[in-house]
């Protein structure tokens, strides 16, 4: 039987425990998961694609079926080349839904052989987003427990004077 390959795409600026929770659960469903960091030229990122890859690789190192990659251009084109049939997305709240619904519909119109699978974010992580993590870290708040340790360390380096926790 053919391998079931899922791509988990995103900005991952940076990866959080919310993302990791989705990855851990998806490991039980798919033969292979590619965490695909989008290289968006129009989106302002705190971390470079290289830094993101390094952080994610460290975080998923205990999961042999998970690999990490970057892509630019259309997700559907990247997925076709990777022979992946499922795009994985986490949903935190109904506020995520509209954006995700439009994106899934657009992707399906581009390639109807690829499906988007939504997983509800774990109950302990529904309030975490990369955007709020960066805001809290930049203002000196503690992010330990919300992001993996290596990510918390990297955030400290990005915001050296203000970061406490
Ligand atoms: O973590 P994010 O920022 O919510 O991830 C969004 C992402 C990267 C999955 C999405 O912007 C994307 O797939 N970008 C690639 C360009 C593309 O394929 N666009 C068509 C879908 S509307």
Coordinates of C-alpha atoms and ligand atoms in Angstrom, one line a residue:
X1 CA 0.0 0.0 0.0
X2 CA 1.1 3.5 -0.7
X3 CA 2.5 5.6 2.1
X4 CA 0.2 8.2 3.6
X5 CA 2.2 11.4 3.6
X6 CA 0.9 14.6 5.3
X7 CA 2.3 18.0 5.0
X8 CA 2.0 20.3 8.0
X9 CA 2.5 23.8 6.5
X10 CA 2.9 27.1 8.3
X11 CA 5.0 30.1 9.2
X12 CA 6.2 28.6 12.5
X13 CA 7.5 31.9 13.6
X14 CA 8.3 30.3 16.0
X15 CA 7.0 26.7 16.6
X16 CA 5.0 26.4 19.8
X17 CA 3.7 23.6 22.0
X18 CA 0.4 24.0 20.1
X19 CA 2.1 23.0 16.9
X20 CA 4.0 20.2 18.6
X21 CA 0.7 18.8 20.0
X22 CA -0.7 18.6 16.5
X23 CA 2.5 16.9 15.2
X24 CA 2.5 14.3 18.0
X25 CA -1.2 13.4 17.3
X26 CA -0.7 13.3 13.5
X27 CA 2.3 10.9 13.9
X28 CA -0.3 8.2 15.0
X29 CA -2.3 8.8 11.8
X30 CA 0.2 9.2 9.0
X31 CA 3.2 7.2 7.7
X32 CA 5.2 10.3 7.2
X33 CA 4.7 14.0 8.1
X34 CA 6.6 16.8 6.6
X35 CA 6.7 20.0 8.6
X36 CA 6.9 22.6 5.8
X37 CA 8.0 26.1 6.7
X38 CA 6.6 28.6 4.3
X39 CA 9.1 31.0 2.9
X40 CA 6.8 34.0 2.4
X41 CA 8.7 37.0 1.0
X42 CA 5.8 39.4 1.9
X43 CA 5.4 38.3 5.5
X44 CA 7.7 39.9 8.1
X45 CA 9.2 37.1 10.2
X46 CA 11.2 37.3 13.4
X47 CA 13.1 34.2 12.6
X48 CA 14.9 33.3 9.4
X49 CA 13.8 30.0 7.6
X50 CA 17.2 28.5 8.7
X51 CA 16.5 29.4 12.3
X52 CA 13.0 27.9 12.1
X53 CA 14.2 24.7 10.5
X54 CA 16.9 24.4 13.2
X55 CA 14.4 24.9 16.0
X56 CA 11.8 22.5 14.6
X57 CA 14.3 19.8 13.8
X58 CA 15.5 19.9 17.4
X59 CA 11.9 19.7 18.7
X60 CA 10.8 16.7 16.5
X61 CA 14.0 14.7 16.8
X62 CA 12.3 12.0 18.8
X63 CA 9.8 11.3 15.9
X64 CA 11.5 9.4 13.1
X65 CA 8.5 9.7 10.7
X66 CA 8.6 13.5 10.9
X67 CA 10.9 15.6 8.6
X68 CA 11.3 19.3 8.2
X69 CA 11.6 21.3 5.0
X70 CA 10.9 24.8 3.6
X71 CA 8.9 25.7 0.5
X72 CA 8.1 28.8 -1.4
X73 CA 5.3 29.3 -4.0
X74 CA 2.1 27.4 -3.9
X75 CA 1.6 24.8 -1.2
X76 CA -0.3 22.5 -3.5
X77 CA 2.6 22.4 -6.0
X78 CA 5.0 21.6 -3.2
X79 CA 2.7 18.9 -1.9
X80 CA 2.3 17.3 -5.3
X81 CA 6.1 17.1 -5.7
X82 CA 6.4 15.6 -2.2
X83 CA 3.7 13.0 -3.1
X84 CA 1.7 14.2 -0.1
X85 CA -2.1 13.9 -0.1
X86 CA -3.1 15.6 3.1
X87 CA -2.5 19.2 4.3
X88 CA -2.7 19.3 8.1
X89 CA -3.9 22.4 9.9
X90 CA -4.7 23.1 13.6
X91 CA -7.8 24.9 14.6
X92 CA -7.8 26.8 17.8
X93 CA -11.1 28.6 17.8
X94 CA -14.0 29.5 15.6
X95 CA -12.1 32.7 14.8
X96 CA -9.5 30.6 12.9
X97 CA -12.3 29.0 10.9
X98 CA -13.1 31.5 8.2
X99 CA -9.5 32.0 7.1
X100 CA -8.8 28.3 7.2
X101 CA -12.0 27.5 5.3
X102 CA -11.2 29.9 2.5
X103 CA -7.6 28.6 2.3
X104 CA -8.8 25.0 2.2
X105 CA -11.4 25.8 -0.5
X106 CA -8.8 27.7 -2.6
X107 CA -6.3 24.9 -2.3
X108 CA -8.9 22.3 -3.3
X109 CA -9.8 24.3 -6.4
X110 CA -6.1 24.2 -7.3
X111 CA -5.8 20.5 -6.7
X112 CA -8.7 18.4 -5.7
X113 CA -6.6 15.3 -5.1
X114 CA -5.2 16.9 -1.9
X115 CA -7.4 17.3 1.1
X116 CA -7.0 19.6 4.1
X117 CA -7.4 17.9 7.5
X118 CA -8.2 20.0 10.5
X119 CA -7.3 19.0 14.0
X120 CA -8.5 20.8 17.1
X121 CA -5.7 22.2 19.1
X122 CA -5.2 20.6 22.5
X123 CA -7.2 22.2 25.3
X124 CA -4.0 23.4 27.0
X125 CA -2.8 25.2 24.0
X126 CA -5.9 26.9 22.4
X127 CA -4.7 30.4 23.5
X128 CA -1.2 30.0 22.2
X129 CA -0.2 31.6 18.9
X130 CA 3.2 32.5 17.5
X131 CA 2.1 36.1 17.3
X132 CA 1.2 36.4 21.0
X133 CA 4.3 34.4 22.0
X134 CA 6.5 37.0 20.2
X135 CA 4.6 39.9 21.7
X136 CA 4.9 38.5 25.3
X137 CA 8.6 37.6 24.8
X138 CA 9.3 41.1 23.3
X139 CA 7.8 42.7 26.4
X140 CA 9.7 40.6 28.9
X141 CA 6.9 38.1 29.8
X142 CA 7.6 34.4 30.5
X143 CA 7.0 32.0 27.6
X144 CA 8.4 28.9 29.3
X145 CA 5.7 26.2 29.2
X146 CA 4.2 27.6 26.0
X147 CA 7.1 26.9 23.6
X148 CA 9.8 24.2 23.7
X149 CA 13.0 25.1 25.7
X150 CA 15.2 25.7 22.7
X151 CA 12.6 28.1 21.3
X152 CA 12.4 30.0 24.6
X153 CA 16.2 30.3 24.5
X154 CA 16.1 31.7 21.0
X155 CA 13.4 34.2 21.9
X156 CA 15.6 35.4 24.8
X157 CA 18.4 35.9 22.3
X158 CA 16.1 38.0 20.1
X159 CA 14.9 40.1 22.9
X160 CA 17.9 40.1 25.3
X161 CA 17.1 43.2 27.5
X162 CA 13.4 42.6 28.2
X163 CA 13.0 38.9 28.5
X164 CA 12.7 37.5 32.1
X165 CA 11.2 34.0 32.0
Ligands
LIG1 O1 1.1 29.6 9.9 P1 0.4 30.3 8.9 O2 1.0 31.7 8.6 O3 -1.1 30.4 9.2 O4 0.5 29.4 7.5 C1 -0.1 29.9 6.3 C2 0.4 29.0 5.1 C3 1.9 29.2 5.0 C4 0.0 27.6 5.3 C5 -0.3 29.6 3.8 O5 -0.1 31.0 3.8 C6 0.3 29.0 2.6 O6 0.0 27.8 2.3 N1 1.1 29.7 1.8 C7 1.7 29.3 0.6 C8 1.1 30.0 -0.7 C9 -0.2 29.3 -1.2 O7 -0.2 28.1 -1.5 N2 -1.3 30.0 -1.2 C10 -2.6 29.5 -1.7 C11 -3.5 29.2 -0.5 S1 -4.6 30.4 -0.2

